[in-house]
Structure formats: C-alpha cells, structure tokens
Short mmCIF file of C-alpha atoms and ligand atoms in Angstrom, two decimals:
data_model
loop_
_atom_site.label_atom_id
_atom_site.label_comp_id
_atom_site.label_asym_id
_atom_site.label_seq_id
_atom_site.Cartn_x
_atom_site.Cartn_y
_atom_site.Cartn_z
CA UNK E 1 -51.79 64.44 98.99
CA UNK E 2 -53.61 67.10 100.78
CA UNK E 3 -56.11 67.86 98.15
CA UNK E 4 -57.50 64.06 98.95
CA UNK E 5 -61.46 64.11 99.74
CA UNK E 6 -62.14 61.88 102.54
CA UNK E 7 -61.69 58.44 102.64
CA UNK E 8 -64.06 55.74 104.27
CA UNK E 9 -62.98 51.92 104.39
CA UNK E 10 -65.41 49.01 105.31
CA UNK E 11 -64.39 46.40 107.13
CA UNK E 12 -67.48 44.34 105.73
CA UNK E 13 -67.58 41.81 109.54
CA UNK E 14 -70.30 39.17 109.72
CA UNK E 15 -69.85 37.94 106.80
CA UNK E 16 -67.56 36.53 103.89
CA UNK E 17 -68.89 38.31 101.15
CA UNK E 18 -65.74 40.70 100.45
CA UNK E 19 -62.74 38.49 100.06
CA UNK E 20 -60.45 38.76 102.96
CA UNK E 21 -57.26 38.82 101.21
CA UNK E 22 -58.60 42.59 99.13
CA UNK E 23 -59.55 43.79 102.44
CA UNK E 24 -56.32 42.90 104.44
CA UNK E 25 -54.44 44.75 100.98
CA UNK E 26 -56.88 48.00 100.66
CA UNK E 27 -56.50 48.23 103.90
CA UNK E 28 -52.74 48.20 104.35
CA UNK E 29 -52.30 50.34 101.51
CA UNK E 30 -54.41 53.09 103.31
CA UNK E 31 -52.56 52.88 106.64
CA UNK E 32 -49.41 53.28 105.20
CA UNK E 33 -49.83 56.04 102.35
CA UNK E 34 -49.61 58.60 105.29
CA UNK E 35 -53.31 59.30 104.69
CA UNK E 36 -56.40 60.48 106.98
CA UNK E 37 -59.24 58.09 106.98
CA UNK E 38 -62.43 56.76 108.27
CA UNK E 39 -62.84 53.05 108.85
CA UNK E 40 -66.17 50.99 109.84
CA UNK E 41 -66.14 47.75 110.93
CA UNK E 42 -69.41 47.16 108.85
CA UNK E 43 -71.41 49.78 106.77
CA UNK E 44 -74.44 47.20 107.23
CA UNK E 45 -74.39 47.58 110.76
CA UNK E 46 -74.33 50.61 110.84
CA UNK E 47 -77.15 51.52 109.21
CA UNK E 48 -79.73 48.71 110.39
CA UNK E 49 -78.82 50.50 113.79
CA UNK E 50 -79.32 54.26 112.07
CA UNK E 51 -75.67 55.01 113.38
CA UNK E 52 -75.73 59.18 113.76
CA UNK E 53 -71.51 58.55 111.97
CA UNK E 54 -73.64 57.75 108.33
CA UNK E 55 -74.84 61.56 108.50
CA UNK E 56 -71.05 63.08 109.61
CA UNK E 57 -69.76 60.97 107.36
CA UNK E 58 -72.03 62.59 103.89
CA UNK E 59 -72.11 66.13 105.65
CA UNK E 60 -68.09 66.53 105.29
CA UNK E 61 -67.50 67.04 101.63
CA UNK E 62 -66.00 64.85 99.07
CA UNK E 63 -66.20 61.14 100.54
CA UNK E 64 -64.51 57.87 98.57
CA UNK E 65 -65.93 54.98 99.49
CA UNK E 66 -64.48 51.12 99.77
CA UNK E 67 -67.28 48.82 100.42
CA UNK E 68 -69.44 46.46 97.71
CA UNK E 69 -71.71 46.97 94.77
CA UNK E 70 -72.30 51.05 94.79
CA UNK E 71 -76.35 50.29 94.86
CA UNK E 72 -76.30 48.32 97.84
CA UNK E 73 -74.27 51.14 99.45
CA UNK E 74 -76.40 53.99 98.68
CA UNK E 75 -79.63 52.59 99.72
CA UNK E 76 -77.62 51.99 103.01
CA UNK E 77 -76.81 55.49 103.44
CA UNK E 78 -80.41 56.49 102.26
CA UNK E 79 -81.97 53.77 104.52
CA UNK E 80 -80.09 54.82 107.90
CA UNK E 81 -81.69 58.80 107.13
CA UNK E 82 -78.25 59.96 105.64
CA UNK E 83 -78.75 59.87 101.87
CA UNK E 84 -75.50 60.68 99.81
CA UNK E 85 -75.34 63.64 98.30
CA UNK E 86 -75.60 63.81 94.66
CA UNK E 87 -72.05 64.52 93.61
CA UNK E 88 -68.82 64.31 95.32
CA UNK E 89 -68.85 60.79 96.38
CA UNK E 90 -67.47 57.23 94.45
CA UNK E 91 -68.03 54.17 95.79
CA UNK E 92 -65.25 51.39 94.79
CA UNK E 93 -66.44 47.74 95.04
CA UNK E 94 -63.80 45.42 97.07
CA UNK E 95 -66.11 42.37 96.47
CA UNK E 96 -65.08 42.07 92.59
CA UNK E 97 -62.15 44.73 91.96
CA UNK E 98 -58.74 44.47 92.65
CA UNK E 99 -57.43 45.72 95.95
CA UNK E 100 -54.33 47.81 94.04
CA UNK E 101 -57.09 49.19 91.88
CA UNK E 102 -58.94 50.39 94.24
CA UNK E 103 -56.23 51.91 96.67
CA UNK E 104 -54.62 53.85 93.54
CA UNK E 105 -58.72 55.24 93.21
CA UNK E 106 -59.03 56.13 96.78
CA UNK E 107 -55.75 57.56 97.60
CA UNK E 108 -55.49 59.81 93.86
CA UNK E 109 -55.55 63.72 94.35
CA UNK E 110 -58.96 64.91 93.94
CA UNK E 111 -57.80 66.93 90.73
CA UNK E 112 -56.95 63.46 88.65
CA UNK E 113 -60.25 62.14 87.48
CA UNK E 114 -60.72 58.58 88.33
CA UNK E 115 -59.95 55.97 85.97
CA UNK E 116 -62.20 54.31 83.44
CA UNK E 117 -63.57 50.91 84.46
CA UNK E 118 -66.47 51.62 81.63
CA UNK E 119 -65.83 47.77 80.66
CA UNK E 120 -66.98 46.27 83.82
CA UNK E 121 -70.65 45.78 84.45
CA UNK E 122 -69.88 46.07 88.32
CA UNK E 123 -67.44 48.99 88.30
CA UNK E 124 -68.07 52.16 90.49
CA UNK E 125 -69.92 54.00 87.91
CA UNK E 126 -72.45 51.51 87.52
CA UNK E 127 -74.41 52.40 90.46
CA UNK E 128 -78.08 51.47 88.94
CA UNK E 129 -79.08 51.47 85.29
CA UNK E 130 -80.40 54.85 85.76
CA UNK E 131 -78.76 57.34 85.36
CA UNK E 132 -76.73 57.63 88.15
CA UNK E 133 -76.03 60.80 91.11
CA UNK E 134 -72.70 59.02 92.08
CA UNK E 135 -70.92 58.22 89.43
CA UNK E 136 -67.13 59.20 89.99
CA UNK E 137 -66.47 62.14 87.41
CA UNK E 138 -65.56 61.54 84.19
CA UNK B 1 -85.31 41.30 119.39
CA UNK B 2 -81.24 42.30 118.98
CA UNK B 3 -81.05 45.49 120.96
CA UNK B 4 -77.92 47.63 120.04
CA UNK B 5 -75.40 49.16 122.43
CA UNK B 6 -76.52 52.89 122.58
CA UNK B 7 -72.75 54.41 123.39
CA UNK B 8 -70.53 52.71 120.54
CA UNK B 9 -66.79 53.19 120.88
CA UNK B 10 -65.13 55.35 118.27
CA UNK B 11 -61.50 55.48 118.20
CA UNK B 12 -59.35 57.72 117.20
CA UNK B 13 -55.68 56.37 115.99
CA UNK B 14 -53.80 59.54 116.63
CA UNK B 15 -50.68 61.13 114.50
CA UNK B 16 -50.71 64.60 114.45
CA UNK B 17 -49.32 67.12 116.36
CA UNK B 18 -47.64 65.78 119.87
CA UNK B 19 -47.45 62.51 119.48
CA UNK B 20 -45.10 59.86 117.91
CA UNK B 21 -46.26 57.83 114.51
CA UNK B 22 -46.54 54.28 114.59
CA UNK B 23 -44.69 52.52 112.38
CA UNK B 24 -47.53 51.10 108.89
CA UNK B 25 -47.52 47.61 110.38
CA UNK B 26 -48.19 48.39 113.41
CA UNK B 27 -50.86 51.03 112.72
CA UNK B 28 -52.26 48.01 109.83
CA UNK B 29 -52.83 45.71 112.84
CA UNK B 30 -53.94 48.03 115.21
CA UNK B 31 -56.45 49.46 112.98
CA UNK B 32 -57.89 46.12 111.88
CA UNK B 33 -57.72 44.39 115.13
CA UNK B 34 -59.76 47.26 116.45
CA UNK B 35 -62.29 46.97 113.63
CA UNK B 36 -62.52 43.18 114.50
CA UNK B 37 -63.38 44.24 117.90
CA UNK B 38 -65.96 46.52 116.21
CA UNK B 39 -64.68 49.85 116.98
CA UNK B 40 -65.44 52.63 114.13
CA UNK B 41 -61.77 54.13 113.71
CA UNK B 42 -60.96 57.49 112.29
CA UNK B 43 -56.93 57.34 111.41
CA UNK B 44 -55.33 60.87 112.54
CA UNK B 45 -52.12 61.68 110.36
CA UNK B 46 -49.82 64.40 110.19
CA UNK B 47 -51.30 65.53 106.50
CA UNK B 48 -55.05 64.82 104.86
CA UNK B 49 -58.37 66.46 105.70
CA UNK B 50 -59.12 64.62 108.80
CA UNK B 51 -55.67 65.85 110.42
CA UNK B 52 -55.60 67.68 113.23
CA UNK B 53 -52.99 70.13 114.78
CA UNK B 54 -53.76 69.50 118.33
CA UNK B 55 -55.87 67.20 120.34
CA UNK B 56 -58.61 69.85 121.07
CA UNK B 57 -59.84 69.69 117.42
CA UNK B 58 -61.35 65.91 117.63
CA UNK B 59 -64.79 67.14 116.85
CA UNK B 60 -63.34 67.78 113.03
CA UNK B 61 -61.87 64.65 112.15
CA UNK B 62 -65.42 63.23 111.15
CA UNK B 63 -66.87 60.86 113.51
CA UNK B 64 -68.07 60.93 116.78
CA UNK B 65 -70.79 59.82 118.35
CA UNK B 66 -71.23 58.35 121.75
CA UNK B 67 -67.97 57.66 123.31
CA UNK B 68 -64.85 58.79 121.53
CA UNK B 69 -61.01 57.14 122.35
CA UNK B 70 -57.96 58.67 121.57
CA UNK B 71 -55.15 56.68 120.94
CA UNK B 72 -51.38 57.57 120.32
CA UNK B 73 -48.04 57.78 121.40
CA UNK B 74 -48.11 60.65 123.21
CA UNK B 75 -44.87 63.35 123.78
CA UNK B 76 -46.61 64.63 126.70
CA UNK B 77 -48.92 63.61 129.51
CA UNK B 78 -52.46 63.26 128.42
CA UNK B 79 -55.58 64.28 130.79
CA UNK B 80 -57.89 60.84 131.28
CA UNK B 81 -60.73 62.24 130.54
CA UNK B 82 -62.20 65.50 128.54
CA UNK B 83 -65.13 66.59 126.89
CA UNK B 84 -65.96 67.56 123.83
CA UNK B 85 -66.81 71.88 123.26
CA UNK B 86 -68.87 71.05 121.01
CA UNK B 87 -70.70 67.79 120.86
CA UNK B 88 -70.77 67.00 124.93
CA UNK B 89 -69.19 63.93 124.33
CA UNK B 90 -66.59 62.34 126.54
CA UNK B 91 -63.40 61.68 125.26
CA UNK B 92 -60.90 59.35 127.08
CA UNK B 93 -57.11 59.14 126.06
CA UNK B 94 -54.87 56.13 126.44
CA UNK B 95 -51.21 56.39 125.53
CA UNK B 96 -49.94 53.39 123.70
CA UNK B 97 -46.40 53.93 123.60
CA UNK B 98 -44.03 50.91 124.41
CA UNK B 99 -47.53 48.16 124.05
CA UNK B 100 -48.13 45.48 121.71
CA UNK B 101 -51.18 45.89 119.04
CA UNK B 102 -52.58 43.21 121.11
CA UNK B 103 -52.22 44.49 125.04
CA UNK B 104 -53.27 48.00 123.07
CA UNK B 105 -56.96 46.05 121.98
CA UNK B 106 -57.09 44.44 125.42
CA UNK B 107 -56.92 47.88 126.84
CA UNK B 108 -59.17 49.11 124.60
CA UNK B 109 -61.82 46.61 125.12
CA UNK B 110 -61.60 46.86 128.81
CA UNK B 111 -62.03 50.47 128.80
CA UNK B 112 -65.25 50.15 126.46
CA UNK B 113 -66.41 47.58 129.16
CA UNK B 114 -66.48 50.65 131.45
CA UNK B 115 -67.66 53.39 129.23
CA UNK B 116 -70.31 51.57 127.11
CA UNK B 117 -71.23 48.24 129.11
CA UNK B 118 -70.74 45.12 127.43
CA UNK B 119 -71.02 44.84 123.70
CA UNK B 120 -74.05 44.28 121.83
CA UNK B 121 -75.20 40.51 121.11
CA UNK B 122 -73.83 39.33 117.85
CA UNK B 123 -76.06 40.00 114.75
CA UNK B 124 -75.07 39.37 111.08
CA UNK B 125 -76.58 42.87 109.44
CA UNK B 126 -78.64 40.57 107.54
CA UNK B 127 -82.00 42.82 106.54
CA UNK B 128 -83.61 43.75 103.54
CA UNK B 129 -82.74 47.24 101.99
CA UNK B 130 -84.78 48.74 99.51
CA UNK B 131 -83.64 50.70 96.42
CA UNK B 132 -86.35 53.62 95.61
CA UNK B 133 -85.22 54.48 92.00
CA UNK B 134 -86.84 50.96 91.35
CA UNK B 135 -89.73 50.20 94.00
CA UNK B 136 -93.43 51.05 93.02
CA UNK B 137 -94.82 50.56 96.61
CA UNK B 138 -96.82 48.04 95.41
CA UNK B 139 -96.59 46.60 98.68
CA UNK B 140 -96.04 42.65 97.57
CA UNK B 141 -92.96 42.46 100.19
CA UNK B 142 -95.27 43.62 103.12
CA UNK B 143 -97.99 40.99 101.96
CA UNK B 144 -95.31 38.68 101.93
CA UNK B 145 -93.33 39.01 105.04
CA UNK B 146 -94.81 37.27 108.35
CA UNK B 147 -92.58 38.59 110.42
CA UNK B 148 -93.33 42.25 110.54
CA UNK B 149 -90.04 43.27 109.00
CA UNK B 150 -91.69 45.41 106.31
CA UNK B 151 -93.80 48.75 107.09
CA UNK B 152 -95.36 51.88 106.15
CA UNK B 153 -94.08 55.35 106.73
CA UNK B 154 -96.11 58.22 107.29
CA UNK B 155 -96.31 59.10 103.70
CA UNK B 156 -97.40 56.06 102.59
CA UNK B 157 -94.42 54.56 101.24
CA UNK B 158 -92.91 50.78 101.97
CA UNK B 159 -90.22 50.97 104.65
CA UNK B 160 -87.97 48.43 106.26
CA UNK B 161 -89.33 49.07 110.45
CA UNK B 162 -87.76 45.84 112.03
CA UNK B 163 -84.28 44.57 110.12
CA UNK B 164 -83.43 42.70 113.05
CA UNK B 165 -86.22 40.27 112.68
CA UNK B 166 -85.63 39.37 109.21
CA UNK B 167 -84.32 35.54 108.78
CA UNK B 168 -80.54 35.46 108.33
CA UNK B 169 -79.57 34.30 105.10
CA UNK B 170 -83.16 33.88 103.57
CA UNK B 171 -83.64 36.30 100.57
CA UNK B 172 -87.32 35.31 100.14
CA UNK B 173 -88.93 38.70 99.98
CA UNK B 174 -86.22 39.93 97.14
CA UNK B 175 -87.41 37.08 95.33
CA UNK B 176 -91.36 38.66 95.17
CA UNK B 177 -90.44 41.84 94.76
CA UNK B 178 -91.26 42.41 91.01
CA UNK B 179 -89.18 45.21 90.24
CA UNK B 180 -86.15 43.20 91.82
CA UNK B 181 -85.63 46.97 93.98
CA UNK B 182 -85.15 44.75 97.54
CA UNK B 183 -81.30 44.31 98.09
CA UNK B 184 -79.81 41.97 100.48
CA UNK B 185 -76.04 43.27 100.67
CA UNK B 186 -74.19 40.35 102.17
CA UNK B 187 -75.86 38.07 99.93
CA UNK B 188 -74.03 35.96 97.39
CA UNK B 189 -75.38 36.66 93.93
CA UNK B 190 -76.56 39.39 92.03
CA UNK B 191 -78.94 41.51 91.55
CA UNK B 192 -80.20 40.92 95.38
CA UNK B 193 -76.19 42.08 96.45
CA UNK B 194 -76.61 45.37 94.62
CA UNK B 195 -75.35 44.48 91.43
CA UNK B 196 -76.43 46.33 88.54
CA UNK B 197 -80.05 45.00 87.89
CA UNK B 198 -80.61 44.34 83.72
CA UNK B 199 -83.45 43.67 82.07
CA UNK B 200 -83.10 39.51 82.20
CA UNK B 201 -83.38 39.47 86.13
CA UNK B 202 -86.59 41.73 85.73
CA UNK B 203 -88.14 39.04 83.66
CA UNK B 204 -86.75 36.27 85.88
CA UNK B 205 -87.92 38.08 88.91
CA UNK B 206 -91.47 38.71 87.38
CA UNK B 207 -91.98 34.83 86.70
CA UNK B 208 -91.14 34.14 90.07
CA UNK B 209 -93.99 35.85 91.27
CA UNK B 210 -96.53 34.45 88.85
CA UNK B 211 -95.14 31.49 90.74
CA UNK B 212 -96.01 32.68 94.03
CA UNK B 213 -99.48 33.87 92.91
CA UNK B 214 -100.52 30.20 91.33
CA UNK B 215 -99.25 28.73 94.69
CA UNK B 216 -102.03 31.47 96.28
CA UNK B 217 -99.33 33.83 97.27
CA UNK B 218 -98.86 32.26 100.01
CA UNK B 219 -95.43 30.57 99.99
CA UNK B 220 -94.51 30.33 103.44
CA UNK B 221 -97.41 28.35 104.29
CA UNK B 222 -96.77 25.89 101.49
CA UNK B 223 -93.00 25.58 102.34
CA UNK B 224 -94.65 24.57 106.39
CA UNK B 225 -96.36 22.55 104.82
CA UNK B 226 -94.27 21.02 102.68
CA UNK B 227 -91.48 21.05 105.64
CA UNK B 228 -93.86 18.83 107.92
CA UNK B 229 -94.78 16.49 105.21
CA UNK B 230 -91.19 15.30 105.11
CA UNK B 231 -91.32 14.52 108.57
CA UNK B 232 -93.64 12.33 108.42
CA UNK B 233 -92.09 9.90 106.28
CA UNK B 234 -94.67 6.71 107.07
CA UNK B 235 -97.98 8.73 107.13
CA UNK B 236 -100.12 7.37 104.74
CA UNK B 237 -100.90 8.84 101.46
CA UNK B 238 -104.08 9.78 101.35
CA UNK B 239 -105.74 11.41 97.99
CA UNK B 240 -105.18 14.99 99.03
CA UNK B 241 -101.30 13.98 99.45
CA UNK B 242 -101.22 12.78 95.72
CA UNK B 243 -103.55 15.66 94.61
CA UNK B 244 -100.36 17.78 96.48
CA UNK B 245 -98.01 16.34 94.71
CA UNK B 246 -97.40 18.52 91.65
CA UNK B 247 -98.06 21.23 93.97
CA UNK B 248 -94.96 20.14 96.33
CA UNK B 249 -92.62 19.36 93.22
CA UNK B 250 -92.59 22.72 92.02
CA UNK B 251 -92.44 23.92 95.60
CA UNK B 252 -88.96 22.16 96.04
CA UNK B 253 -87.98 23.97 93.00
CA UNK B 254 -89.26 27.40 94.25
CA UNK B 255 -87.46 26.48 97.53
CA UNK B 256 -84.19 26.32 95.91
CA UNK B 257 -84.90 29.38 93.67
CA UNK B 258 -85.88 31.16 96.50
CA UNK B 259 -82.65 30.04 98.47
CA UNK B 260 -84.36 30.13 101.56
CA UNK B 261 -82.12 28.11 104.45
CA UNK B 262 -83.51 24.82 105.83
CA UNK B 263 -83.21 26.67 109.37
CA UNK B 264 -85.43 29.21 108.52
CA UNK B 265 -87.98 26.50 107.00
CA UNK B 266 -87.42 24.47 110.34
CA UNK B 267 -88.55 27.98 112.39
CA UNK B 268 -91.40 28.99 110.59
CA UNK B 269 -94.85 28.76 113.03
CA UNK B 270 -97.90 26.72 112.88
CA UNK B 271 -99.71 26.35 109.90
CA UNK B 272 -102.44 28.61 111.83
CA UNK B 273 -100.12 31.12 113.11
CA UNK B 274 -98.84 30.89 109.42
CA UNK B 275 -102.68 31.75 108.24
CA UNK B 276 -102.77 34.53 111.49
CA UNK B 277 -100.01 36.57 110.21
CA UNK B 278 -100.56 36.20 106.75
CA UNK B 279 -103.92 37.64 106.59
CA UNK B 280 -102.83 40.61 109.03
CA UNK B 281 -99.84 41.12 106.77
CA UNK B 282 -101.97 41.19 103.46
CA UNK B 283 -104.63 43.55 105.86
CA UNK B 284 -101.77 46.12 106.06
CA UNK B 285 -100.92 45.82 102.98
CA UNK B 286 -104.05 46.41 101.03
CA UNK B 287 -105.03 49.40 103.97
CA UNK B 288 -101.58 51.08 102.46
CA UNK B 289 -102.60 50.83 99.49
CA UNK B 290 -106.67 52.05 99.58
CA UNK B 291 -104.75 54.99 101.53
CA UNK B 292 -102.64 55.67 98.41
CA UNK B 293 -105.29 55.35 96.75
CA UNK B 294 -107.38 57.79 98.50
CA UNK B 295 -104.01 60.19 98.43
CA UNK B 296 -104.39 59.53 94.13
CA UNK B 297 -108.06 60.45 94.05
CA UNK B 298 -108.04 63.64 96.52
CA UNK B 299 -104.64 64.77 94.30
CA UNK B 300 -106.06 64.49 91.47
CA UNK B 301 -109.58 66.64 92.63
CA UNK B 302 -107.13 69.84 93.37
CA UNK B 303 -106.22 71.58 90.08
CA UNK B 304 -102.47 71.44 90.55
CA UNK B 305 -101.54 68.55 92.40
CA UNK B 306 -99.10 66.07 91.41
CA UNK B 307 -98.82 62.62 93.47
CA UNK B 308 -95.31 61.09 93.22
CA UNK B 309 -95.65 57.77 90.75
CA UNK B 310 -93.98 55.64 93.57
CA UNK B 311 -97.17 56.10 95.59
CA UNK B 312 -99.42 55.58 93.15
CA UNK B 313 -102.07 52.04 93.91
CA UNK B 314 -100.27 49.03 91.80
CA UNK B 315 -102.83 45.88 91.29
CA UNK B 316 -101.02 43.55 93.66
CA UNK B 317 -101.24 40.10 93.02
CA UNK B 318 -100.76 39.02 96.60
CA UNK B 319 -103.54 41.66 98.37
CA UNK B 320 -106.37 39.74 99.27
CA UNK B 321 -109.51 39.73 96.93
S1 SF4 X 1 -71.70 47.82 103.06
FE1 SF4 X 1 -71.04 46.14 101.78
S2 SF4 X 1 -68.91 45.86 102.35
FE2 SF4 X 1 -69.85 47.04 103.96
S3 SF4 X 1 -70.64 45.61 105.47
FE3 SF4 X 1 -72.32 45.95 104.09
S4 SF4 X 1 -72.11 44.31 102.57
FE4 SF4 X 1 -70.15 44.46 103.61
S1 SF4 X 2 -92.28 44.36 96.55
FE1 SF4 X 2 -93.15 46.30 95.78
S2 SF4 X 2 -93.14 47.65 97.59
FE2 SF4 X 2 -91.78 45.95 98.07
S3 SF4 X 2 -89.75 46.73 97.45
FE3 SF4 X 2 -90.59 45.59 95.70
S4 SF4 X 2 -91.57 47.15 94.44
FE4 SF4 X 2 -91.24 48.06 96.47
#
C-alpha cells in the first residue's frame, strides 16, 4: 500500500445529509487498513471559514476524496481560495454510493485505475456535465 | 454574525516510529469521537504517505494550522510542548496509553479549552456556493438576496462575502439563479446538492424565474406579505385582498417550490425594511453590471483584448428599470 495518494475523509457534522451508517463503515474501513489519512469533521465548514488545511490539503499530490456529489466539493475547494488541481484528485460520493465501494476506491494502489461507475448519473466521474478536470482516470 | 475560533485544534493520531499502535476499534472511536468534537485529524501509521519516522517530521503529514496535538502511545517520555521548524506552530503531546477513547476526548477537549479558548458557537455550514463552469454573473442572486450574503469581487465577478448570514435551510437564491450554478451542499435534493445538473432542471429552473419576475422580482416581499396576511385571520377583506388573491395562490405554490422554511418566513423584516434592502440590493447589482459593462466596451476599443464571457452584461430580469 505505499504507492496510495492521500486520502481525505469527511465527517459531513451539522447535518444528516450523508447517511450515518456509510460514514461509521468508510470510516472504519480506513482506520483499520493500516493506512495514512486526513479526516475533517466537515468540508463545509471548512471552507465557509477559508480554513488555510483546504490549500495543504490540494498542494500535496494525489488526494482521494470521501465527501458528497464531486460538484459541490470542488466549488468548496475553489470557494475557500484552494481550487483542486486539475488531475490527480477523485472525489467518491458517500451520500448515494456504497460505503465498501468506496473504501475499495480510496484505499486501491494508485497504479489500479479506479473502477467504472459509468452507469450511475451521480458517480465520481460525473463531476458537472462539462467536461470534467477531476474525473478519476480511466 | 458567527465568528469562528481563529486557532482550530488539529490532531494528530500518532503510529509511527516510537510509539505503540492502537488496536482498529479503538483508533475507529477515537478518530470519530474526535471529529464529533470537531477536531481535523490526520491518522499517523507505520506505512502510507503521511507516515512519519519520528515525531520531528509533523510539518509533512499534511495539515497544520493553528494549534497542532499529538496523540499516541508513546515508548518514551514526550516533551509538553514544542514548536514547529518550520511553520511556528505549537505542538503539544499527550500520551494516551492505558485511557479510555472517552477520558482520551475529555483530555483533549480540556487541553483545546487552554490552547484555543472555547469553541466556536454552533453553525450548520449552511451557505450558498457557486459553481463557475455554469454562472454568467448575471447578478440575479445579488438582486435577490436581502441579506447581503452575495457580493462583488474586485474583478467584477459574483462572490459569496457573508455565508454566515445566509438563512439555514432556505435554498431561495438557488431557486433564481437561471443557470441552476448556486449549490447548497447539505441540501436534500438535486441539482442544488451538487448533483449533476441536466438539461430538465435548466428549464425548470428558468420557469421559476419567469415566476419571480411576474411577481415583480420581488419574492421576499410578497412571501412578508403573504406571511402577515395569515395572521390576521379576521381582518376584513377588502377589494385589494381579493384582487391579491390569485397573486397569493401561486405564491403558496412558489413557497413550497422554493422550499423556503416557515422560520425564515417568520424572520424576514418589515415590509419597508423589505423595500430598503431590496432596492440597495438591486442598486449593487445593476452598478456590477454597468461596470462590466464598461469593462466590455473599453475591451473591446483595444485591438487585442478579450473579456472573459462570464463577465460579460446579461439582461437581468430582476435589475431595476
Ligand atoms: S463537503 Fe459534503 S460531505 Fe462534507 S460536510 Fe459538506 S456536504 Fe457534508
Ligand atoms: S444568479 Fe447569475 S450571478 Fe448568481 S450564481 Fe446564478 S448565474 Fe451566477
């Protein structure tokens, strides 16, 4: 596992939006694969407050995201001063995917590509109907 | 006016080098307990890129601003207190060996007590966000908004200046925007959560505000309006109450398309305060705009300029005639 990019979980507080129980499971799976990572309590937060840990967290190379809907997450980043850098970063979205799904997608060596989810409307790739910076490589 | 606690507490759940893992439950609770106390964590293991060989490496593991808190089970004594080479920032180490994830929080918390006062006042995030691949700056959200939530940055464009004094849970100015580009991301439903956007909610956003426009753009006042008519349940109906009526039916609907919360309806100002803010609101608006404008017109005198389309004047049905 030590060709992992970096990993950022969000704990998505104030609100119920993300269901608990795909939280509670991403969340276990990450603190027990023997894995580095980043958690927030709430990306939201964060950036209504223009937190200076949005701009670490794009500056350090490849980042994997676990949050919500990829668009709402980018114009987070972009919105605290910390845009996301064109490539190198994949947003997966804990409000509608399952939480084994999206652990297997975080915690993959950064050689596998990720996995297709080309048949969900809300998958990571989707980010906006543009075409979009941050999709996960194909 | 929520103000935000300057010196947040980042913690550092540490693995590496000199100190004794915890076993996955244990680091599972701690980590989310600590989260629920709003702590940003960064999880230090023996292997992954954050890992560090020794404790005097903290400034690489990705996060630190403000106050930083090492956690771990320590093989050897820690110093209280260091600094980081780098960033200047004070770091603080507490051993956790032999505790309990929860007399490890209640440490925690009573050491950000000291180092960062008490926390900040709760706030649900709940502000708009806007997504610039769609906006046109046409400006309809800052026409919209009475409560100075929307601005304009030096360059002209829309900005979000003051999240914290948007109304929790109302979506109302994602519901004028006509290119459906303002986001709310704890909202329910898409496209305001930051679902992909296709080209149905486009046209359903785009007849909501023809809506707003035959209601003369101004829907706040007509929701006050329509707020404090209900109130007064035995007030007699006078012509200009029947004449309303239409007008109030398709407000209800607009209402609940709108999803704005009774309590926000209940806090909305006088109908002259209302009128006040509105017409400096539009004011800003349109003065954005005629400054575009002017940006357009002096662009488009030098041979090779090229103005971006986002700040290009949009006819705005909401700017005041
Ligand atoms: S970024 Fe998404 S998951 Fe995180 S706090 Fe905001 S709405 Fe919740
Ligand atoms: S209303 Fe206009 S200016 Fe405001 S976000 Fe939408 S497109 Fe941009």
């Amino acid at each position: 596992m030590t060709d992992l990019p970096r990993i950022l979980y969000c704990h998505c507080a104030y609100a119920q939006v993300v269901p608990k129980e795909v939280k509670q499971e991403v969340l276990a799976r990450l603190t027990s694969a023997g894995v580095a990572f980043e958690a927030v309590p709430d990306l939201c937060e964060l950036s209504a407050r223009g937190d200076g840990r949005m701009q670490q967290l794009v500056e350090g190379g490849q980042l994997r995201i676990a949050a919500c809907y990829p668009r709402a997450v980018k114009w987070l980043f972009e919105a605290a001063g910390a845009p996301l850098p064109e490539s190198g970063v994949e947003i997966r979205n804990m409000r509608v995917e399952p939480a084994a799904e999206i652990a297997a997608a975080l915690l993959r060596p950064a050689s596998v590509p990720a996995a297709s989810t080309a048949s969900r409307s809300d998958a990571a790739e989707t980010l906006t109907p543009h075409p979009s910076p941050l999709a996960p490589p194909q | 006016m929520i103000t935000f606690a300057k010196n947040s507490l980042h913690v550092i759940v540490y693995e590496g080098e000199g100190s004794r893992p915890l076993d996955d439950r244990a680091r599972c609770e701690l980590v989310q307990a600590l989260l629920e106390k709003d702590c940003s964590i960064t999880s230090v293991r023996q292997r992954g890129p954050a890992q560090n060989g020794s404790r005097h490496e903290f400034s690489n593991t990705g996060m630190q601003t403000g106050v930083t808190l090492v956690l771990g089970r320590f093989e050897s004594e820690q110093p209280e207190q260091a600094e980081d080479a780098k960033s200047g920032n004070q770091i603080r180490f507490l051993g956790i060996e032999g505790l309990a994830t929860a007399e490890a929080v209640e440490q925690v918390e009573s050491l950000r007590r000291q180092l960062c006062g008490e926390p900040a006042r709760f706030w649900k995030p709940w502000f708009p966000v806007i997504d610039f691949n769609r906006c046109t700056n046409c400006m309809q959200c800052l026409s919209f908004c009475l409560f100075d939530v929307y601005g304009v940055s030096g360059d002209g464009k829309i900005k979000v200046q003051n999240q914290s004094n948007c109304k929790t849970d109302c979506p109302a100015c994602s519901r004028v925007c006509p290119e459906v580009a303002i986001l709310f991301p704890k909202y329910k439903a898409g496209p305001i959560n930051g679902d992909v956007v296709d080209s149905e909610d486009v046209r359903r956003e785009g007849m909501k505000v023809d809506i707003s426009a035959l209601l003369g753009g101004d829907i706040y006042s007509a929701l006050r309006d329509r707020s404090a008519r209900a109130k007064s349940r035995f007030s007699k109906e006078r012509d200009e109450d029947r004449a309303l009526k239409e007008r109030l039916r398709c407000l209800a609907k607009l209402q609940q398309q709108m999803d704005v919360p009774p309590e926000v309806l209940a806090s909305l100002p006088s109908l002259d305060e209302i009128r006040r803010r509105s017409e400096e609101a539009k004011a800003r608006a349109q003065a954005a705009l005629d400054a575009a404008s002017r940006t357009a017109a002096e662009s488009a005198t030098k041979p090779d300029a090229s103005v971006p389309s986002s700040l290009a004047p949009r006819p705005s049905p909401l700017a005041p005639q």
